[in-house]
PDB file of C-alpha atoms in Angstrom:
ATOM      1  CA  UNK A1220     -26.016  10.087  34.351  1.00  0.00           C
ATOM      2  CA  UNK A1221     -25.397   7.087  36.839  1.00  0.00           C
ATOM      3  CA  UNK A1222     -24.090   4.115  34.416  1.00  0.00           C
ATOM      4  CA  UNK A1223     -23.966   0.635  36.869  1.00  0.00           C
ATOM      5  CA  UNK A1224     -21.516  -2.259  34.576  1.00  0.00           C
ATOM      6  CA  UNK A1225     -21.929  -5.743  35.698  1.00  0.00           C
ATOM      7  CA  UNK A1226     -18.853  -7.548  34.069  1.00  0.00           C
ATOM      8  CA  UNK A1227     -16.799 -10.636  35.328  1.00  0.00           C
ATOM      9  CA  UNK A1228     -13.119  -8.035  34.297  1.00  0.00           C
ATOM     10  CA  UNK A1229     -14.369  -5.015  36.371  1.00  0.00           C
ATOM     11  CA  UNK A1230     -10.567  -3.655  35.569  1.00  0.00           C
ATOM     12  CA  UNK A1231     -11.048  -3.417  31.375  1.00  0.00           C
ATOM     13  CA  UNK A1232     -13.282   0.045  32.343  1.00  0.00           C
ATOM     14  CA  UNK A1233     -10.262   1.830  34.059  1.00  0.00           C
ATOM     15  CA  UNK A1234     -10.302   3.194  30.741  1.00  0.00           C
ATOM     16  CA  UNK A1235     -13.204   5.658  32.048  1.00  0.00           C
ATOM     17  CA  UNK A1236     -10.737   7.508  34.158  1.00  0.00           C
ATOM     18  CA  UNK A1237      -8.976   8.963  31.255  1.00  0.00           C
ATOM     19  CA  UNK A1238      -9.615  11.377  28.812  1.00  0.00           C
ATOM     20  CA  UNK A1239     -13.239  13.422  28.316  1.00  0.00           C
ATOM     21  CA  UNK A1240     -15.297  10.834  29.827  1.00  0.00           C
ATOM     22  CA  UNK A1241     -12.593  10.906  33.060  1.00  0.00           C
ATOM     23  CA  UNK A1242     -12.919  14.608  33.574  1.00  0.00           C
ATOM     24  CA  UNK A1243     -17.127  14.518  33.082  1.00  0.00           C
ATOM     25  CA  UNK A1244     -16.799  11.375  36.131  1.00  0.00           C
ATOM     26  CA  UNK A1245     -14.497  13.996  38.323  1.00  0.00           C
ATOM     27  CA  UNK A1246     -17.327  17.104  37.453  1.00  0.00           C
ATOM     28  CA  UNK A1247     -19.986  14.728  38.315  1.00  0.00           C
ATOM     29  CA  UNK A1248     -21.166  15.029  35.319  1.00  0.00           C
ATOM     30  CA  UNK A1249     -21.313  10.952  34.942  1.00  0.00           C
ATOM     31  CA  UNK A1250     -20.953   8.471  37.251  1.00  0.00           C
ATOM     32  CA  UNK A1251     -19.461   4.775  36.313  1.00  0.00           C
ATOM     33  CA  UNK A1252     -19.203   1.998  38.410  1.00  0.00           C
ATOM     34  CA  UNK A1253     -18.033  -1.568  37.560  1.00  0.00           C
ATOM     35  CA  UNK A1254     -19.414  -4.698  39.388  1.00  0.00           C
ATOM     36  CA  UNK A1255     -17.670  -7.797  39.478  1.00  0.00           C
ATOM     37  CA  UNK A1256     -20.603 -10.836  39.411  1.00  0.00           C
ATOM     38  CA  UNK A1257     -18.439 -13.400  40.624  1.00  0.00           C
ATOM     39  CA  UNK A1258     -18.907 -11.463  43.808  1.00  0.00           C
ATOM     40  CA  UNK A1259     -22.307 -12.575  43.804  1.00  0.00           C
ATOM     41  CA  UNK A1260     -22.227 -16.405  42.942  1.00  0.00           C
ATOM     42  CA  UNK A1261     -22.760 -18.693  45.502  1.00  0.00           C
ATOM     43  CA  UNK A1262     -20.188 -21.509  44.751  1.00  0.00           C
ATOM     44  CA  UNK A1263     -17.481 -21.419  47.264  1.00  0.00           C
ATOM     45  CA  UNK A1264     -15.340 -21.076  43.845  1.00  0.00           C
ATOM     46  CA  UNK A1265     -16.385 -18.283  42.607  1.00  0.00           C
ATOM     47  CA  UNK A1266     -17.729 -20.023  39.691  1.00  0.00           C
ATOM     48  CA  UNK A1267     -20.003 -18.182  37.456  1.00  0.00           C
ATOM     49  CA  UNK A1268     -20.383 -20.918  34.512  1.00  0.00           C
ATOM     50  CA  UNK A1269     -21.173 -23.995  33.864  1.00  0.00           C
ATOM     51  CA  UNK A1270     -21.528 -26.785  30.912  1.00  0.00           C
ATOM     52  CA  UNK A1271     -24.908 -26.638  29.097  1.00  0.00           C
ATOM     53  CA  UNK A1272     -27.586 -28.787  29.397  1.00  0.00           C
ATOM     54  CA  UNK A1273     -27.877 -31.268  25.989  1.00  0.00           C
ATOM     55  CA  UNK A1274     -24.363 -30.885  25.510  1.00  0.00           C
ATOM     56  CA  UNK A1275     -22.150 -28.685  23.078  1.00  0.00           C
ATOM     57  CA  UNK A1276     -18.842 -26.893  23.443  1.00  0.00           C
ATOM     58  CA  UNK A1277     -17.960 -23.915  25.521  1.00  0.00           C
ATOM     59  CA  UNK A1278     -19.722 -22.930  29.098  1.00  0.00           C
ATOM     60  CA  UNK A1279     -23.028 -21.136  29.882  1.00  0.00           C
ATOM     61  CA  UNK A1280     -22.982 -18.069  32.960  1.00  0.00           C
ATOM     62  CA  UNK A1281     -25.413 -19.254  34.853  1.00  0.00           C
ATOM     63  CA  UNK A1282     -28.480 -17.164  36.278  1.00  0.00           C
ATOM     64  CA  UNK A1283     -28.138 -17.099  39.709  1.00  0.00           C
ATOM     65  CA  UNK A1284     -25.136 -15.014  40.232  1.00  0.00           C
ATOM     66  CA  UNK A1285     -26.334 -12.919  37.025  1.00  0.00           C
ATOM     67  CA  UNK A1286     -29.813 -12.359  38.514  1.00  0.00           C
ATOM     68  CA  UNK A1287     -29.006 -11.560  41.794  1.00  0.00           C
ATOM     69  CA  UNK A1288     -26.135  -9.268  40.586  1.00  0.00           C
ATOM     70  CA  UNK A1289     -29.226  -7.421  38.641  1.00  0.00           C
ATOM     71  CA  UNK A1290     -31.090  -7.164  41.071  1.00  0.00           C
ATOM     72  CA  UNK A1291     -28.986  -5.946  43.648  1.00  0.00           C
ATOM     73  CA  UNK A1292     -27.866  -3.176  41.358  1.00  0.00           C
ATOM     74  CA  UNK A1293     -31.656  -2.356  40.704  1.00  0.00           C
ATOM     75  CA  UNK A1294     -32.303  -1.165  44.491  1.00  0.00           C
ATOM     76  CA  UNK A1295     -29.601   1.583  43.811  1.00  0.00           C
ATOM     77  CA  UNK A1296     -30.024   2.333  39.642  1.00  0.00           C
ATOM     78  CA  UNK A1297     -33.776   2.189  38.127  1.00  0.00           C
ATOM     79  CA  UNK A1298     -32.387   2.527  34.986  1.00  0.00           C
ATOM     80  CA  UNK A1299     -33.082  -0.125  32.000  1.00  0.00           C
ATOM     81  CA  UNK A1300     -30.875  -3.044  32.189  1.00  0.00           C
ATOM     82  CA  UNK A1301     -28.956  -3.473  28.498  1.00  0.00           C
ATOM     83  CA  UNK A1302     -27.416  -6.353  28.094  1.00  0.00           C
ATOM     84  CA  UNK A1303     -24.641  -6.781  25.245  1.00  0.00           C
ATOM     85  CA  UNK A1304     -24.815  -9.709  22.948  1.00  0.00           C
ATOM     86  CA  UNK A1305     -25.824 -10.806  19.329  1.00  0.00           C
ATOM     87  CA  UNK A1306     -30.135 -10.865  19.562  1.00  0.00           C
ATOM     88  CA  UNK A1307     -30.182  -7.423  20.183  1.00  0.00           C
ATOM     89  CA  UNK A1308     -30.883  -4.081  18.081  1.00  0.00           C
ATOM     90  CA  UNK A1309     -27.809  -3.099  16.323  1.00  0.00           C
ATOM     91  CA  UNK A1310     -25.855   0.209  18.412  1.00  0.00           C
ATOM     92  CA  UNK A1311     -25.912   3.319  16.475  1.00  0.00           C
ATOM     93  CA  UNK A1312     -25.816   7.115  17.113  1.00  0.00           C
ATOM     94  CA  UNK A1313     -29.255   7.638  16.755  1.00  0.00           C
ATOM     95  CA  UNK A1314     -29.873   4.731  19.306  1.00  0.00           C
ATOM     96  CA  UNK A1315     -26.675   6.815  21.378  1.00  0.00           C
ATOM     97  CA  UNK A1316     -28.778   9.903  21.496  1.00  0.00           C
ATOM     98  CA  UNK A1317     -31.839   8.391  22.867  1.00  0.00           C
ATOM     99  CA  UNK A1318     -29.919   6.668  25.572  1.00  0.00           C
ATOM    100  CA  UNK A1319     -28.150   9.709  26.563  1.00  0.00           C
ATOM    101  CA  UNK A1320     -31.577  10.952  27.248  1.00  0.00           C
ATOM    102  CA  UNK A1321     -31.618   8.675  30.298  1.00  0.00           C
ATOM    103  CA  UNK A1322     -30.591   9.142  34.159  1.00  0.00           C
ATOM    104  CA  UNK A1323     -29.619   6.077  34.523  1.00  0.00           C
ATOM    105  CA  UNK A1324     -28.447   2.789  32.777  1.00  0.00           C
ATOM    106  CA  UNK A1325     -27.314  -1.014  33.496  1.00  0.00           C
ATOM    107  CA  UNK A1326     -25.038  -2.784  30.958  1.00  0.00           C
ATOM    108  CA  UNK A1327     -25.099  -6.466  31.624  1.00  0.00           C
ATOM    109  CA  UNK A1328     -21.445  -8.025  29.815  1.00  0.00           C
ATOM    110  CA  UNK A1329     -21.631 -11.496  28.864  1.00  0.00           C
ATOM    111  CA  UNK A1330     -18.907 -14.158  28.392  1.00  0.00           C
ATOM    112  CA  UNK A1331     -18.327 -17.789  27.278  1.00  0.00           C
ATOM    113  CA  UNK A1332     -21.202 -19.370  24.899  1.00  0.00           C
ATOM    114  CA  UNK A1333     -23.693 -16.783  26.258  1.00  0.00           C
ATOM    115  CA  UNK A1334     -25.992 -16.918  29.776  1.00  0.00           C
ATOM    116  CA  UNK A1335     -28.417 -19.213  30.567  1.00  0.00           C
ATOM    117  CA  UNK A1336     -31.792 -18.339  28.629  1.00  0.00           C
ATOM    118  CA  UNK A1337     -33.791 -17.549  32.273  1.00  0.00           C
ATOM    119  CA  UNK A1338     -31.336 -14.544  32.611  1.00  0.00           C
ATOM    120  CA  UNK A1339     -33.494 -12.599  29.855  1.00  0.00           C
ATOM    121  CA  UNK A1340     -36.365 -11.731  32.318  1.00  0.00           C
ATOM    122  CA  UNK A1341     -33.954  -9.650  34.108  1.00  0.00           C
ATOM    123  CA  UNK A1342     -32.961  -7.894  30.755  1.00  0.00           C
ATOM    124  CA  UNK A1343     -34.781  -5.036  29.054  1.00  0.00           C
ATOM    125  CA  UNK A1344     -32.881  -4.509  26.759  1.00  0.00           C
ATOM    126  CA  UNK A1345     -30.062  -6.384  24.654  1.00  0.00           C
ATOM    127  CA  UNK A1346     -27.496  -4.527  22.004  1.00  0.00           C
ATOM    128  CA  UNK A1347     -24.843  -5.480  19.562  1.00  0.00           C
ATOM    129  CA  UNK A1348     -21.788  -3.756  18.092  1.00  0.00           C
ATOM    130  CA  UNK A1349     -22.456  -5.990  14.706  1.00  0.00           C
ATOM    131  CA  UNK A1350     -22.884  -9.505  13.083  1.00  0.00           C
ATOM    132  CA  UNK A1351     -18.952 -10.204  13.966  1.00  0.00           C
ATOM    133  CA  UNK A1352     -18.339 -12.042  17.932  1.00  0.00           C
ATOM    134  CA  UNK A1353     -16.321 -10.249  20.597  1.00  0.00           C
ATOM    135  CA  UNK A1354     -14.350 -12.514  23.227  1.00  0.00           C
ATOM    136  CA  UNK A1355     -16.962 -10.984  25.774  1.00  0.00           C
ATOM    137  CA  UNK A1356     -19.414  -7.865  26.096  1.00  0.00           C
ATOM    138  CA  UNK A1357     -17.376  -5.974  27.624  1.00  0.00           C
ATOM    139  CA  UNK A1358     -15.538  -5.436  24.175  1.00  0.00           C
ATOM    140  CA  UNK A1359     -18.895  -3.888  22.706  1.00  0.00           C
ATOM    141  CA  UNK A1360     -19.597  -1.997  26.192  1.00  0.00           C
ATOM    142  CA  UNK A1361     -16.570   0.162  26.184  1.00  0.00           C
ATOM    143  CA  UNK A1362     -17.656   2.242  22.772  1.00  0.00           C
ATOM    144  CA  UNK A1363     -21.508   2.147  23.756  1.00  0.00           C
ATOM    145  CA  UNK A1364     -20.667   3.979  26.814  1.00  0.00           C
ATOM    146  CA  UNK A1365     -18.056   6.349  25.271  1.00  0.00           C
ATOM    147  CA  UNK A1366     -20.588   6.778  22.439  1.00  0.00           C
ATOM    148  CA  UNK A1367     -23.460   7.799  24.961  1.00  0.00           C
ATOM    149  CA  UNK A1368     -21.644   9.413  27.653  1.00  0.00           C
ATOM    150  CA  UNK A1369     -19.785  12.388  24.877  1.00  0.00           C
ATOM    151  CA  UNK A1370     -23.567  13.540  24.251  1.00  0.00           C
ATOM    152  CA  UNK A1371     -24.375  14.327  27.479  1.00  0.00           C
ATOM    153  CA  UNK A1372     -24.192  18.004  27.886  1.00  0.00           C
ATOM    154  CA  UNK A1373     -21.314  19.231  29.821  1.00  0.00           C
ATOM    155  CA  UNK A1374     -18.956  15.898  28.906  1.00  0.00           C
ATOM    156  CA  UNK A1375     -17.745  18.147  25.615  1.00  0.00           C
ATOM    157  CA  UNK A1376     -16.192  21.553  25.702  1.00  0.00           C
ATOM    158  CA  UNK A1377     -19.663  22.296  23.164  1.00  0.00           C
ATOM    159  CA  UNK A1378     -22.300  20.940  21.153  1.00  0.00           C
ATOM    160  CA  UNK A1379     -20.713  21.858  18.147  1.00  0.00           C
ATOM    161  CA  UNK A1380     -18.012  19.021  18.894  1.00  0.00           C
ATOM    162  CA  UNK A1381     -20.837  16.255  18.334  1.00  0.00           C
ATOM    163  CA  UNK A1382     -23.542  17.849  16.477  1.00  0.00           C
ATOM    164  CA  UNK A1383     -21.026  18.313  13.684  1.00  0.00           C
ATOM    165  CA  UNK A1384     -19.172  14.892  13.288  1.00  0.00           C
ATOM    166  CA  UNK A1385     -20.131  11.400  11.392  1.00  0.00           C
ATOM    167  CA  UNK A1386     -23.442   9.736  12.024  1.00  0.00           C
ATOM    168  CA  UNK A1387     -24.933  12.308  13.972  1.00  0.00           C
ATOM    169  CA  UNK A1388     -27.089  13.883  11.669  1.00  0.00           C
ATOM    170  CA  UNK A1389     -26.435  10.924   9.094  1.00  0.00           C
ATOM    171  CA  UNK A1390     -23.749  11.826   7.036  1.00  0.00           C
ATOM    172  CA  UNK A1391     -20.044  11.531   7.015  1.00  0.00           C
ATOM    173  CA  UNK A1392     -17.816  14.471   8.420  1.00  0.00           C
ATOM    174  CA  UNK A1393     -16.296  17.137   6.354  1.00  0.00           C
ATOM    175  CA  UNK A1394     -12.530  17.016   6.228  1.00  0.00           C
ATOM    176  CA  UNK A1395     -10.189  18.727   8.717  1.00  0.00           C
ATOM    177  CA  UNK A1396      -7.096  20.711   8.361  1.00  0.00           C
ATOM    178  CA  UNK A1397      -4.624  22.289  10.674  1.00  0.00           C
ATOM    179  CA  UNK A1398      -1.436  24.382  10.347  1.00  0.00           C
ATOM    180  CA  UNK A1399       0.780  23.924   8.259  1.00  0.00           C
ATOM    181  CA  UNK A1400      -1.727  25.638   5.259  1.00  0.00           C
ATOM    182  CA  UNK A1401       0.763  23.979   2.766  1.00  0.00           C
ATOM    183  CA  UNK A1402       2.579  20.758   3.924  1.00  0.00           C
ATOM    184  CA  UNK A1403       4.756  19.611   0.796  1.00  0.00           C
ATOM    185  CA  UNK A1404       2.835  21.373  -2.047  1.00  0.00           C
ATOM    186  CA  UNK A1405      -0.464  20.227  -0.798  1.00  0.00           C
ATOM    187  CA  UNK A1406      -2.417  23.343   0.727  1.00  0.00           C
ATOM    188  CA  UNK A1407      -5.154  23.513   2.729  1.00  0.00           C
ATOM    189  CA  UNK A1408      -8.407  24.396   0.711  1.00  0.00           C
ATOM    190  CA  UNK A1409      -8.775  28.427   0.342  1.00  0.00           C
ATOM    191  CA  UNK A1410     -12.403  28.503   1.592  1.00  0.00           C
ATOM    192  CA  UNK A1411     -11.157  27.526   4.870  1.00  0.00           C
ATOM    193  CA  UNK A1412      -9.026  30.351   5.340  1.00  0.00           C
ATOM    194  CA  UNK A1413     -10.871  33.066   3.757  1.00  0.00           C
ATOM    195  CA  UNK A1414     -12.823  34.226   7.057  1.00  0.00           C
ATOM    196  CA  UNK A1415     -16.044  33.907   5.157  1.00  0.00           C
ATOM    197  CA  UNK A1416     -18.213  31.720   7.381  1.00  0.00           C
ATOM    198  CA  UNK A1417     -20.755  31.407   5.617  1.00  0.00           C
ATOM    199  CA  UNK A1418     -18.831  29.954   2.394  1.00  0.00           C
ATOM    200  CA  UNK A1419     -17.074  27.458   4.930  1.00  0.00           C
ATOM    201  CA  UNK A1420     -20.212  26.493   6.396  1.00  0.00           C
ATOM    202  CA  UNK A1421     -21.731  25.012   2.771  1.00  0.00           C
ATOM    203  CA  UNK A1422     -18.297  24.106   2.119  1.00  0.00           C
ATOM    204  CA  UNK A1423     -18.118  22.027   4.752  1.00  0.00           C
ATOM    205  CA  UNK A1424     -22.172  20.317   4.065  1.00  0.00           C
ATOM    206  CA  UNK A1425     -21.028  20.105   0.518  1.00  0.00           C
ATOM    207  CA  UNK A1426     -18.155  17.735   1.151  1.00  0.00           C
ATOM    208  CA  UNK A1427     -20.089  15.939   3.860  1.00  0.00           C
ATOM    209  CA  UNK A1428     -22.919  14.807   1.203  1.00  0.00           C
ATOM    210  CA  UNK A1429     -19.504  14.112  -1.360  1.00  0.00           C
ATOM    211  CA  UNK A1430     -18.204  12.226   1.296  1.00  0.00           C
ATOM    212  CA  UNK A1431     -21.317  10.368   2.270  1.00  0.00           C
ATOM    213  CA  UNK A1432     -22.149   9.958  -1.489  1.00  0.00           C
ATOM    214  CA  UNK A1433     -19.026   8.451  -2.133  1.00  0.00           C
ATOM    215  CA  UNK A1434     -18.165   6.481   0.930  1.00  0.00           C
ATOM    216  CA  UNK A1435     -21.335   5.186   2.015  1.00  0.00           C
ATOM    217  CA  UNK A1436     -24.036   4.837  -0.707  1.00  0.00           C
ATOM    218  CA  UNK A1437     -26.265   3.062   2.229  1.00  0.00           C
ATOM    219  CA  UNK A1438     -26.399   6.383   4.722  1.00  0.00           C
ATOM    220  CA  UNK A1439     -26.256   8.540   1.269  1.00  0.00           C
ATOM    221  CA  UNK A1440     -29.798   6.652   0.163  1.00  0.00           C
ATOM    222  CA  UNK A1441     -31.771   7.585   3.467  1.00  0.00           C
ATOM    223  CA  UNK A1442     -30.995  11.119   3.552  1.00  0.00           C
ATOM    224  CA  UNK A1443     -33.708  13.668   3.111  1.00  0.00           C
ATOM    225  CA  UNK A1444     -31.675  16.126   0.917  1.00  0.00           C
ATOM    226  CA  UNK A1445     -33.350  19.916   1.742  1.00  0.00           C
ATOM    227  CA  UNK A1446     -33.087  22.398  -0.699  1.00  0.00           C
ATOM    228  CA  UNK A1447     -29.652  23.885   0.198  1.00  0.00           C
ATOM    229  CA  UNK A1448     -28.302  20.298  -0.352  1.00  0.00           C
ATOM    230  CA  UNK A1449     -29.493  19.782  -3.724  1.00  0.00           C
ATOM    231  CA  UNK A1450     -28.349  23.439  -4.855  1.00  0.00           C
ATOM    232  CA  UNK A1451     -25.442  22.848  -3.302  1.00  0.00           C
ATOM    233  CA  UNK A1452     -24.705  19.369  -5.004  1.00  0.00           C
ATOM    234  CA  UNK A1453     -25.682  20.382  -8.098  1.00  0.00           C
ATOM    235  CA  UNK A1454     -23.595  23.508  -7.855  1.00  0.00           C
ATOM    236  CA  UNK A1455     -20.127  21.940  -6.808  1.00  0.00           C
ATOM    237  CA  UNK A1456     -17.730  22.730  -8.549  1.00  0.00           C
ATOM    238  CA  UNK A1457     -18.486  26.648  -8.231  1.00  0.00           C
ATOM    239  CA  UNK A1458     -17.846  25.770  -4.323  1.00  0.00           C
ATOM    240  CA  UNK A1459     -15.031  23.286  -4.285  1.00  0.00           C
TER     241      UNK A1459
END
């Protein structure tokens, strides 16, 4: 996937060159590159924002360096262009795993009060972390892209490493454990080291609908509980 970020701190996504996504970007598996738009404005300044017509507190980032920015990163990326702020669809997995469907993809960061309203016929699309503000979109970008990038196939070790954790299939993950099996008189549950995989495996979907249930009544509502899930709810305490 070839990811184009157009962001006025083109050094905050460094971050990329560490960790999973960092090896994908050296397999070629993804490609990341940050664009600074001040390189783009035409003020002599480098000025990318200005006060806003009728008055009011804070600056705007105008269109001009924003749209030609855009545009110039079109003729090499024909991906949709996302940009991050507080009118747009609220970022979650499922959203993650349609993007990661895509070859390419243009995040558009804002800063200050927002960007001047003419901006949004460049924009296809615009995204938000939440109803909370950010000091600038490249706050919300970071996660989007980590979110999107880990479910393209080759960035993981194996599927199993995302099709198994929170969200994905819309409940909370089952617990985890690791050696030592008892760490001051609290041991690690029995199913998990009896060998019987089949037992862990509804072990583990059992305490992902507890968890869900318990933690998150909102996700726990829109499940469509099969058959297993019921039994295995109703039958609980013969598997915990």
């Amino acid at each position: 996937m070839k990811i184009d970020i157009l962001t006025l701190f083109p050094e905050m996504f460094e971050i990329f060159n560490y960790s999973m996504i960092g090896k994908a970007i050296e397999k070629n598996i993804v490609n990341i590159t940050s664009h600074n738009i001040r390189d783009y404005t035409i003020d002599k300044h480098k000025k990318v924002d200005d006060s806003p017509y009728g008055g009011g507190a804070g600056m705007v980032m105008q269109v001009q360096p924003l749209a030609d920015s855009i545009r110039d990163v079109k003729l090499r990326n024909g991906g949709k262009v996302i940009f991050l702020g507080p009118r747009g669809i609220t970022f979650t997995q499922n959203v993650a795993k349609e993007l990661c469907k895509e070859k390419e993809l243009i995040f558009v960061c804002g800063h200050y009060e927002g960007i001047d309203e003419r901006t949004y016929e460049y924009i296809d699309m615009e995204m938000s972390l939440g109803d909370f503000v950010l000091t600038g979109g490249e706050m919300a970008c970071i996660p989007i892209v980590d979110s999107i990038c880990r479910l393209i196939p080759g960035v993981l070790s194996c599927t199993e490493s995302y099709t198994e954790e929170s969200f994905y299939d819309g409940v909370l993950e089952y617990p985890h454990y690791t050696r030592p099996e008892c760490f001051e008189d609290k041991k690690v549950p029995e199913v998990l080291i009896s060998g019987h995989h089949e037992n862990i495996r509804k072990w583990r979907r059992l305490q992902s609908l507890l968890i869900t249930r318990e933690k998150r009544q909102d996700l726990f509502q829109k499940l469509k509980l099969t058959k297993e899930d019921k039994k295995l709810l109703s039958d609980k305490h013969k598997i915990e």
